[in-house]
Structures are given as C-alpha cells and as structure tokens.
Amino acid sequence: MSERVRRILVVDDEDQLRRLLRIGLEAHGFAVIEATTMREGIARCADSNPDLVILDLGLPDRDGCHLIDEVRAWSRVPILVLSVRSAEKDKVDALDRGGSDYVSKPFSMAELLARVRALLRDRPRESDEISVYKVGSVELDLPRRRVTIAGRVLKLSRKEFDLLHFLLAHAGRVVTHKQLLREIWGRVHESDTQYLRVYVAQLREKLGDDPARPRFIANEPGIGYRFIEPE
C-alpha cells in the first residue's frame, strides 16, 4: 500500500514566495494548498485538514498570530511560522500562542524542509496514552516515574522529572520559557526565567550534557529550550 501524500497549507500573500514553496515542497513529494489571507487560511485549514501549516505573519487582513489563536482552539496541526520578523519578541509571541516552530526570512529551502520533516515525523509522544517516551538514549517511563540514559537510571527530583517529560513530549521543537514555567510551576511563575535556568542546569548535569556542545537540551537564546532529536 502506498503512503498517503502529506498535505501542507501555505498561508502567505506573496505570490513569488508561494510559488517557490510549492515548487520546493512538491519536488519532495508534498501536496500544497494555498491561501493568501488569514480568513482564507482558517477556512482551508478547516476544510482540507492539512498535515502542516506554513504561516506568514504579515497577512493583508489580520496578523498571522490570530490564525494561530483560532486554529489552536480546535486543532493541534503543526504550524511553522515563516516570517520576515526576526525580533526575539515576535518569535516568543508566535511560539507562546501555539506556533510549533519559527523560521525567519530570508531562509534556505534545505533548512525549511528539515524543519518540515521534523514537525511531520510521526510523534505519538503527544498522545495522552503514551506512557514511555524514548528519544535517542534517553527513556522516560511515566507510570514508574523512572528515567534512564543508555540503560543507566537517573535520580531526578519531581520538578526535574516533569521538566524532562515536557521537553521529551515536544522533542525537536522549541518550547518557550513561558510554556515551561506555566506547565510545570503554574501561571504565577511565568516570568521566573532564572528559576527555570537553575532547573535546566541541574537536569543537564544529571544527563551529562555540555551546554556549550549539547547532545540533549539545546538553548534557544531569549526564547526557550529544545530537546535534540538524533538525526
């Protein structure tokens, strides 16, 4: 049986860029759906059920972040933001609102395709039924509250365990400081980034990870962290 062709919705009002993306994506076996406005993008997302959305933020009818807000009310489809905005605050806002990844224009098609493949990779980790998460040599057994690395058991505090669990559940994707603080410590701690840095440092030490040359937890400066998936 042949594998189903993955559908990618491109929401961008720039004709030349949509043409470039269509050529590049179709050359790698993807089917492309196009929209030029936020409203059209939401409608296409609802009626075509794409596997991934590539979204520009500078849309003619409304900011693309509003599309993220509306789609996230009913769908977990990966949303890759592709925008000329490169300021840290724009990236953080888009990711906090539910964007799955962020690529700044100008961009290389090779990098974009790599990000697309990472987001489309089958990841049952996000299902509520998943009890064991395994990424590379790291394995987290949720029911037993047990973590091993290359078979060696790690002793983690409750918060370190919860932090690693959240990172593994979103492996390969950037998780913002605010998302981590909100999910693990609650909304009242959303601004306590220094608190988060302490726990990430402790977790890295127990994993034997070097922040300068990370194998497990990568720092996205000013934005958050990403658990590195092996190639």
PDB file of C-alpha atoms in Angstrom:
ATOM      1  CA  MET A   1       0.000   0.000   0.000  1.00  0.00           C
ATOM      2  CA  SER A   2       1.389   3.408  -0.951  1.00  0.00           C
ATOM      3  CA  GLU A   3       1.908   6.009   1.765  1.00  0.00           C
ATOM      4  CA  ARG A   4      -0.566   8.897   1.863  1.00  0.00           C
ATOM      5  CA  VAL A   5       0.795  12.152   0.452  1.00  0.00           C
ATOM      6  CA  ARG A   6       1.248  14.743   3.206  1.00  0.00           C
ATOM      7  CA  ARG A   7      -0.676  17.989   2.641  1.00  0.00           C
ATOM      8  CA  ILE A   8       0.914  21.328   3.520  1.00  0.00           C
ATOM      9  CA  LEU A   9      -1.106  24.532   3.714  1.00  0.00           C
ATOM     10  CA  VAL A  10       0.908  27.651   2.803  1.00  0.00           C
ATOM     11  CA  VAL A  11      -0.648  30.893   4.066  1.00  0.00           C
ATOM     12  CA  ASP A  12       1.203  33.842   2.525  1.00  0.00           C
ATOM     13  CA  ASP A  13       0.094  36.777   0.379  1.00  0.00           C
ATOM     14  CA  GLU A  14       3.343  36.942  -1.625  1.00  0.00           C
ATOM     15  CA  ASP A  15       2.816  35.192  -4.970  1.00  0.00           C
ATOM     16  CA  GLN A  16       6.504  34.638  -5.685  1.00  0.00           C
ATOM     17  CA  LEU A  17       7.159  33.059  -2.300  1.00  0.00           C
ATOM     18  CA  ARG A  18       4.145  30.750  -2.557  1.00  0.00           C
ATOM     19  CA  ARG A  19       5.392  29.653  -5.982  1.00  0.00           C
ATOM     20  CA  LEU A  20       8.870  28.980  -4.571  1.00  0.00           C
ATOM     21  CA  LEU A  21       7.450  26.964  -1.681  1.00  0.00           C
ATOM     22  CA  ARG A  22       5.126  24.993  -3.959  1.00  0.00           C
ATOM     23  CA  ILE A  23       7.995  24.016  -6.275  1.00  0.00           C
ATOM     24  CA  GLY A  24      10.277  23.046  -3.386  1.00  0.00           C
ATOM     25  CA  LEU A  25       7.651  21.136  -1.414  1.00  0.00           C
ATOM     26  CA  GLU A  26       6.132  19.319  -4.386  1.00  0.00           C
ATOM     27  CA  ALA A  27       9.630  18.285  -5.519  1.00  0.00           C
ATOM     28  CA  HIS A  28       9.900  16.438  -2.189  1.00  0.00           C
ATOM     29  CA  GLY A  29       6.573  14.674  -2.505  1.00  0.00           C
ATOM     30  CA  PHE A  30       4.246  17.010  -0.589  1.00  0.00           C
ATOM     31  CA  ALA A  31       0.864  18.251  -1.781  1.00  0.00           C
ATOM     32  CA  VAL A  32       0.474  22.015  -1.402  1.00  0.00           C
ATOM     33  CA  ILE A  33      -2.663  24.008  -0.598  1.00  0.00           C
ATOM     34  CA  GLU A  34      -2.513  27.814  -0.759  1.00  0.00           C
ATOM     35  CA  ALA A  35      -4.200  30.722   0.994  1.00  0.00           C
ATOM     36  CA  THR A  36      -3.434  34.446   0.832  1.00  0.00           C
ATOM     37  CA  THR A  37      -5.315  35.840   3.855  1.00  0.00           C
ATOM     38  CA  MET A  38      -5.898  34.868   7.464  1.00  0.00           C
ATOM     39  CA  ARG A  39      -9.586  34.145   6.893  1.00  0.00           C
ATOM     40  CA  GLU A  40      -8.878  32.051   3.819  1.00  0.00           C
ATOM     41  CA  GLY A  41      -6.149  30.218   5.742  1.00  0.00           C
ATOM     42  CA  ILE A  42      -8.544  29.310   8.558  1.00  0.00           C
ATOM     43  CA  ALA A  43     -11.136  28.083   6.050  1.00  0.00           C
ATOM     44  CA  ARG A  44      -8.567  25.988   4.154  1.00  0.00           C
ATOM     45  CA  CYS A  45      -7.280  24.549   7.424  1.00  0.00           C
ATOM     46  CA  ALA A  46     -10.807  23.520   8.392  1.00  0.00           C
ATOM     47  CA  ASP A  47     -11.901  22.033   5.071  1.00  0.00           C
ATOM     48  CA  SER A  48      -8.670  20.419   3.837  1.00  0.00           C
ATOM     49  CA  ASN A  49      -7.313  19.055   7.138  1.00  0.00           C
ATOM     50  CA  PRO A  50      -3.618  19.683   6.278  1.00  0.00           C
ATOM     51  CA  ASP A  51      -0.774  17.816   7.943  1.00  0.00           C
ATOM     52  CA  LEU A  52       1.171  21.053   8.471  1.00  0.00           C
ATOM     53  CA  VAL A  53       0.687  24.805   8.041  1.00  0.00           C
ATOM     54  CA  ILE A  54       3.412  27.216   6.870  1.00  0.00           C
ATOM     55  CA  LEU A  55       2.297  30.659   8.005  1.00  0.00           C
ATOM     56  CA  ASP A  56       3.433  34.198   7.252  1.00  0.00           C
ATOM     57  CA  LEU A  57       2.609  36.713   9.993  1.00  0.00           C
ATOM     58  CA  GLY A  58       2.207  39.760   7.730  1.00  0.00           C
ATOM     59  CA  LEU A  59      -1.146  38.926   6.143  1.00  0.00           C
ATOM     60  CA  PRO A  60      -3.293  41.608   4.478  1.00  0.00           C
ATOM     61  CA  ASP A  61      -6.464  41.169   6.552  1.00  0.00           C
ATOM     62  CA  ARG A  62      -5.003  40.447  10.005  1.00  0.00           C
ATOM     63  CA  ASP A  63      -1.808  39.410  11.786  1.00  0.00           C
ATOM     64  CA  GLY A  64      -0.988  35.738  11.256  1.00  0.00           C
ATOM     65  CA  CYS A  65      -0.816  35.180  15.021  1.00  0.00           C
ATOM     66  CA  HIS A  66      -4.603  35.460  15.063  1.00  0.00           C
ATOM     67  CA  LEU A  67      -4.741  32.422  12.779  1.00  0.00           C
ATOM     68  CA  ILE A  68      -2.682  30.509  15.337  1.00  0.00           C
ATOM     69  CA  ASP A  69      -5.135  31.552  18.076  1.00  0.00           C
ATOM     70  CA  GLU A  70      -8.197  30.422  16.129  1.00  0.00           C
ATOM     71  CA  VAL A  71      -6.767  27.170  14.784  1.00  0.00           C
ATOM     72  CA  ARG A  72      -5.396  26.171  18.194  1.00  0.00           C
ATOM     73  CA  ALA A  73      -8.954  26.294  19.571  1.00  0.00           C
ATOM     74  CA  TRP A  74      -9.746  23.100  17.645  1.00  0.00           C
ATOM     75  CA  SER A  75      -6.602  21.639  16.063  1.00  0.00           C
ATOM     76  CA  ARG A  76      -3.094  20.501  17.028  1.00  0.00           C
ATOM     77  CA  VAL A  77      -1.810  20.671  13.430  1.00  0.00           C
ATOM     78  CA  PRO A  78       1.874  21.751  13.403  1.00  0.00           C
ATOM     79  CA  ILE A  79       2.233  25.418  12.452  1.00  0.00           C
ATOM     80  CA  LEU A  80       5.596  26.535  11.079  1.00  0.00           C
ATOM     81  CA  VAL A  81       5.846  30.328  11.154  1.00  0.00           C
ATOM     82  CA  LEU A  82       7.840  31.730   8.225  1.00  0.00           C
ATOM     83  CA  SER A  83       8.239  35.463   8.678  1.00  0.00           C
ATOM     84  CA  VAL A  84      10.461  38.427   7.889  1.00  0.00           C
ATOM     85  CA  ARG A  85      10.081  39.421  11.541  1.00  0.00           C
ATOM     86  CA  SER A  86      13.239  38.296  13.301  1.00  0.00           C
ATOM     87  CA  ALA A  87      12.895  40.118  16.623  1.00  0.00           C
ATOM     88  CA  GLU A  88      13.002  37.922  19.695  1.00  0.00           C
ATOM     89  CA  LYS A  89       9.633  39.208  20.959  1.00  0.00           C
ATOM     90  CA  ASP A  90       7.901  38.243  17.696  1.00  0.00           C
ATOM     91  CA  LYS A  91       9.307  34.718  17.846  1.00  0.00           C
ATOM     92  CA  VAL A  92       8.374  34.275  21.500  1.00  0.00           C
ATOM     93  CA  ASP A  93       4.841  35.594  20.911  1.00  0.00           C
ATOM     94  CA  ALA A  94       4.203  33.267  17.961  1.00  0.00           C
ATOM     95  CA  LEU A  95       5.555  30.230  19.831  1.00  0.00           C
ATOM     96  CA  ASP A  96       3.691  31.070  23.034  1.00  0.00           C
ATOM     97  CA  ARG A  97       0.450  31.321  21.109  1.00  0.00           C
ATOM     98  CA  GLY A  98       0.867  27.811  19.735  1.00  0.00           C
ATOM     99  CA  GLY A  99       3.292  28.016  16.827  1.00  0.00           C
ATOM    100  CA  SER A 100       5.324  24.831  16.501  1.00  0.00           C
ATOM    101  CA  ASP A 101       8.499  26.334  15.027  1.00  0.00           C
ATOM    102  CA  TYR A 102       9.770  29.639  13.612  1.00  0.00           C
ATOM    103  CA  VAL A 103      11.946  30.337  10.569  1.00  0.00           C
ATOM    104  CA  SER A 104      12.993  33.876   9.656  1.00  0.00           C
ATOM    105  CA  LYS A 105      13.089  35.184   6.093  1.00  0.00           C
ATOM    106  CA  PRO A 106      15.297  35.058   4.125  1.00  0.00           C
ATOM    107  CA  PHE A 107      15.657  31.307   4.564  1.00  0.00           C
ATOM    108  CA  SER A 108      17.246  28.325   2.889  1.00  0.00           C
ATOM    109  CA  MET A 109      14.931  25.727   1.378  1.00  0.00           C
ATOM    110  CA  ALA A 110      17.115  22.965   2.827  1.00  0.00           C
ATOM    111  CA  GLU A 111      16.611  24.257   6.364  1.00  0.00           C
ATOM    112  CA  LEU A 112      12.884  24.751   5.820  1.00  0.00           C
ATOM    113  CA  LEU A 113      12.476  21.197   4.525  1.00  0.00           C
ATOM    114  CA  ALA A 114      14.405  19.849   7.522  1.00  0.00           C
ATOM    115  CA  ARG A 115      12.056  21.737   9.881  1.00  0.00           C
ATOM    116  CA  VAL A 116       9.029  20.442   7.953  1.00  0.00           C
ATOM    117  CA  ARG A 117      10.252  16.848   8.170  1.00  0.00           C
ATOM    118  CA  ALA A 118      10.890  17.187  11.901  1.00  0.00           C
ATOM    119  CA  LEU A 119       7.379  18.521  12.525  1.00  0.00           C
ATOM    120  CA  LEU A 120       5.752  15.873  10.336  1.00  0.00           C
ATOM    121  CA  ARG A 121       7.665  12.988  11.834  1.00  0.00           C
ATOM    122  CA  ASP A 122       5.242  10.605  13.492  1.00  0.00           C
ATOM    123  CA  ARG A 123       5.255  11.517  17.164  1.00  0.00           C
ATOM    124  CA  PRO A 124       2.780   9.583  19.240  1.00  0.00           C
ATOM    125  CA  ARG A 125       4.545  11.198  22.230  1.00  0.00           C
ATOM    126  CA  GLU A 126       1.860  13.880  22.302  1.00  0.00           C
ATOM    127  CA  SER A 127      -0.923  11.375  22.856  1.00  0.00           C
ATOM    128  CA  ASP A 128      -2.356  11.114  26.359  1.00  0.00           C
ATOM    129  CA  GLU A 129      -1.995   7.324  26.086  1.00  0.00           C
ATOM    130  CA  ILE A 130       1.770   7.408  25.811  1.00  0.00           C
ATOM    131  CA  SER A 131       3.446   6.100  28.931  1.00  0.00           C
ATOM    132  CA  VAL A 132       7.055   5.650  27.792  1.00  0.00           C
ATOM    133  CA  TYR A 133       8.990   8.350  25.940  1.00  0.00           C
ATOM    134  CA  LYS A 134      12.225   7.387  24.196  1.00  0.00           C
ATOM    135  CA  VAL A 135      14.401   9.885  22.336  1.00  0.00           C
ATOM    136  CA  GLY A 136      17.864   8.648  21.465  1.00  0.00           C
ATOM    137  CA  SER A 137      19.471   7.137  24.563  1.00  0.00           C
ATOM    138  CA  VAL A 138      17.053   8.825  26.977  1.00  0.00           C
ATOM    139  CA  GLU A 139      13.974   6.920  28.112  1.00  0.00           C
ATOM    140  CA  LEU A 140      11.281   8.194  30.473  1.00  0.00           C
ATOM    141  CA  ASP A 141       8.761   5.746  31.960  1.00  0.00           C
ATOM    142  CA  LEU A 142       5.831   7.879  33.083  1.00  0.00           C
ATOM    143  CA  PRO A 143       3.879   5.391  35.258  1.00  0.00           C
ATOM    144  CA  ARG A 144       7.040   4.266  37.087  1.00  0.00           C
ATOM    145  CA  ARG A 145       8.469   7.832  37.303  1.00  0.00           C
ATOM    146  CA  ARG A 146      11.749   6.382  36.052  1.00  0.00           C
ATOM    147  CA  VAL A 147      14.369   7.867  33.717  1.00  0.00           C
ATOM    148  CA  THR A 148      17.293   6.033  32.156  1.00  0.00           C
ATOM    149  CA  ILE A 149      20.064   7.149  29.845  1.00  0.00           C
ATOM    150  CA  ALA A 150      21.731   4.351  27.886  1.00  0.00           C
ATOM    151  CA  GLY A 151      20.209   1.977  30.465  1.00  0.00           C
ATOM    152  CA  ARG A 152      21.561   3.863  33.497  1.00  0.00           C
ATOM    153  CA  VAL A 153      18.942   5.032  35.980  1.00  0.00           C
ATOM    154  CA  LEU A 154      18.942   8.757  36.791  1.00  0.00           C
ATOM    155  CA  LYS A 155      17.802  10.137  40.130  1.00  0.00           C
ATOM    156  CA  LEU A 156      15.682  13.199  39.396  1.00  0.00           C
ATOM    157  CA  SER A 157      13.647  15.444  41.637  1.00  0.00           C
ATOM    158  CA  ARG A 158       9.925  15.725  40.899  1.00  0.00           C
ATOM    159  CA  LYS A 159      10.344  19.044  39.075  1.00  0.00           C
ATOM    160  CA  GLU A 160      13.364  17.790  37.102  1.00  0.00           C
ATOM    161  CA  PHE A 161      11.302  14.760  36.042  1.00  0.00           C
ATOM    162  CA  ASP A 162       8.345  16.944  34.993  1.00  0.00           C
ATOM    163  CA  LEU A 163      10.662  19.288  33.097  1.00  0.00           C
ATOM    164  CA  LEU A 164      12.280  16.424  31.194  1.00  0.00           C
ATOM    165  CA  HIS A 165       8.871  14.884  30.497  1.00  0.00           C
ATOM    166  CA  PHE A 166       7.611  18.117  28.894  1.00  0.00           C
ATOM    167  CA  LEU A 167      10.772  18.518  26.802  1.00  0.00           C
ATOM    168  CA  LEU A 168      10.624  14.912  25.592  1.00  0.00           C
ATOM    169  CA  ALA A 169       6.927  15.229  24.752  1.00  0.00           C
ATOM    170  CA  HIS A 170       7.875  18.107  22.430  1.00  0.00           C
ATOM    171  CA  ALA A 171      11.222  16.723  21.250  1.00  0.00           C
ATOM    172  CA  GLY A 172      12.640  18.503  18.218  1.00  0.00           C
ATOM    173  CA  ARG A 173      10.503  21.584  18.838  1.00  0.00           C
ATOM    174  CA  VAL A 174      11.277  24.827  20.620  1.00  0.00           C
ATOM    175  CA  VAL A 175       9.423  25.189  23.935  1.00  0.00           C
ATOM    176  CA  THR A 176       9.346  28.740  25.299  1.00  0.00           C
ATOM    177  CA  HIS A 177      10.316  29.760  28.814  1.00  0.00           C
ATOM    178  CA  LYS A 178       6.730  30.808  29.468  1.00  0.00           C
ATOM    179  CA  GLN A 179       5.312  27.467  28.297  1.00  0.00           C
ATOM    180  CA  LEU A 180       7.643  25.511  30.579  1.00  0.00           C
ATOM    181  CA  LEU A 181       7.069  27.728  33.591  1.00  0.00           C
ATOM    182  CA  ARG A 182       3.301  27.727  33.095  1.00  0.00           C
ATOM    183  CA  GLU A 183       3.013  23.964  32.576  1.00  0.00           C
ATOM    184  CA  ILE A 184       5.323  22.884  35.405  1.00  0.00           C
ATOM    185  CA  TRP A 185       5.195  25.655  38.005  1.00  0.00           C
ATOM    186  CA  GLY A 186       1.897  27.383  37.173  1.00  0.00           C
ATOM    187  CA  ARG A 187       0.906  30.770  35.769  1.00  0.00           C
ATOM    188  CA  VAL A 188       2.142  32.728  38.785  1.00  0.00           C
ATOM    189  CA  HIS A 189       5.717  31.718  37.860  1.00  0.00           C
ATOM    190  CA  GLU A 190       5.534  32.562  34.118  1.00  0.00           C
ATOM    191  CA  SER A 191       8.176  35.283  34.492  1.00  0.00           C
ATOM    192  CA  ASP A 192      10.628  33.336  36.703  1.00  0.00           C
ATOM    193  CA  THR A 193      13.107  32.530  33.929  1.00  0.00           C
ATOM    194  CA  GLN A 194      16.070  32.472  36.311  1.00  0.00           C
ATOM    195  CA  TYR A 195      14.265  29.784  38.326  1.00  0.00           C
ATOM    196  CA  LEU A 196      13.889  27.737  35.136  1.00  0.00           C
ATOM    197  CA  ARG A 197      17.574  28.168  34.213  1.00  0.00           C
ATOM    198  CA  VAL A 198      18.583  26.657  37.556  1.00  0.00           C
ATOM    199  CA  TYR A 199      16.494  23.540  36.963  1.00  0.00           C
ATOM    200  CA  VAL A 200      17.648  23.165  33.364  1.00  0.00           C
ATOM    201  CA  ALA A 201      21.273  23.389  34.564  1.00  0.00           C
ATOM    202  CA  GLN A 202      20.607  20.666  37.168  1.00  0.00           C
ATOM    203  CA  LEU A 203      18.922  18.451  34.585  1.00  0.00           C
ATOM    204  CA  ARG A 204      21.763  18.935  32.111  1.00  0.00           C
ATOM    205  CA  GLU A 205      24.294  17.982  34.773  1.00  0.00           C
ATOM    206  CA  LYS A 206      22.456  14.737  35.551  1.00  0.00           C
ATOM    207  CA  LEU A 207      22.169  13.917  31.847  1.00  0.00           C
ATOM    208  CA  GLY A 208      25.895  14.596  31.400  1.00  0.00           C
ATOM    209  CA  ASP A 209      25.087  17.307  28.865  1.00  0.00           C
ATOM    210  CA  ASP A 210      27.548  20.068  27.977  1.00  0.00           C
ATOM    211  CA  PRO A 211      25.704  23.399  27.438  1.00  0.00           C
ATOM    212  CA  ALA A 212      28.465  24.547  25.076  1.00  0.00           C
ATOM    213  CA  ARG A 213      28.082  21.427  22.895  1.00  0.00           C
ATOM    214  CA  PRO A 214      24.679  19.985  23.851  1.00  0.00           C
ATOM    215  CA  ARG A 215      23.605  16.472  22.935  1.00  0.00           C
ATOM    216  CA  PHE A 216      20.235  16.623  24.676  1.00  0.00           C
ATOM    217  CA  ILE A 217      18.980  20.089  25.651  1.00  0.00           C
ATOM    218  CA  ALA A 218      19.641  22.977  23.268  1.00  0.00           C
ATOM    219  CA  ASN A 219      19.243  26.583  24.356  1.00  0.00           C
ATOM    220  CA  GLU A 220      17.315  28.907  22.038  1.00  0.00           C
ATOM    221  CA  PRO A 221      18.619  32.268  23.370  1.00  0.00           C
ATOM    222  CA  GLY A 222      15.905  34.523  24.696  1.00  0.00           C
ATOM    223  CA  ILE A 223      13.184  32.076  23.650  1.00  0.00           C
ATOM    224  CA  GLY A 224      13.384  28.701  25.375  1.00  0.00           C
ATOM    225  CA  TYR A 225      14.758  25.181  25.029  1.00  0.00           C
ATOM    226  CA  ARG A 226      14.583  22.257  22.618  1.00  0.00           C
ATOM    227  CA  PHE A 227      15.249  18.589  23.306  1.00  0.00           C
ATOM    228  CA  ILE A 228      17.500  17.442  20.479  1.00  0.00           C
ATOM    229  CA  GLU A 229      16.285  14.521  18.389  1.00  0.00           C
ATOM    230  CA  PRO A 230      19.049  12.327  16.941  1.00  0.00           C
ATOM    231  CA  GLU A 231      19.293  12.560  13.158  1.00  0.00           C
TER     232      GLU A 231
END
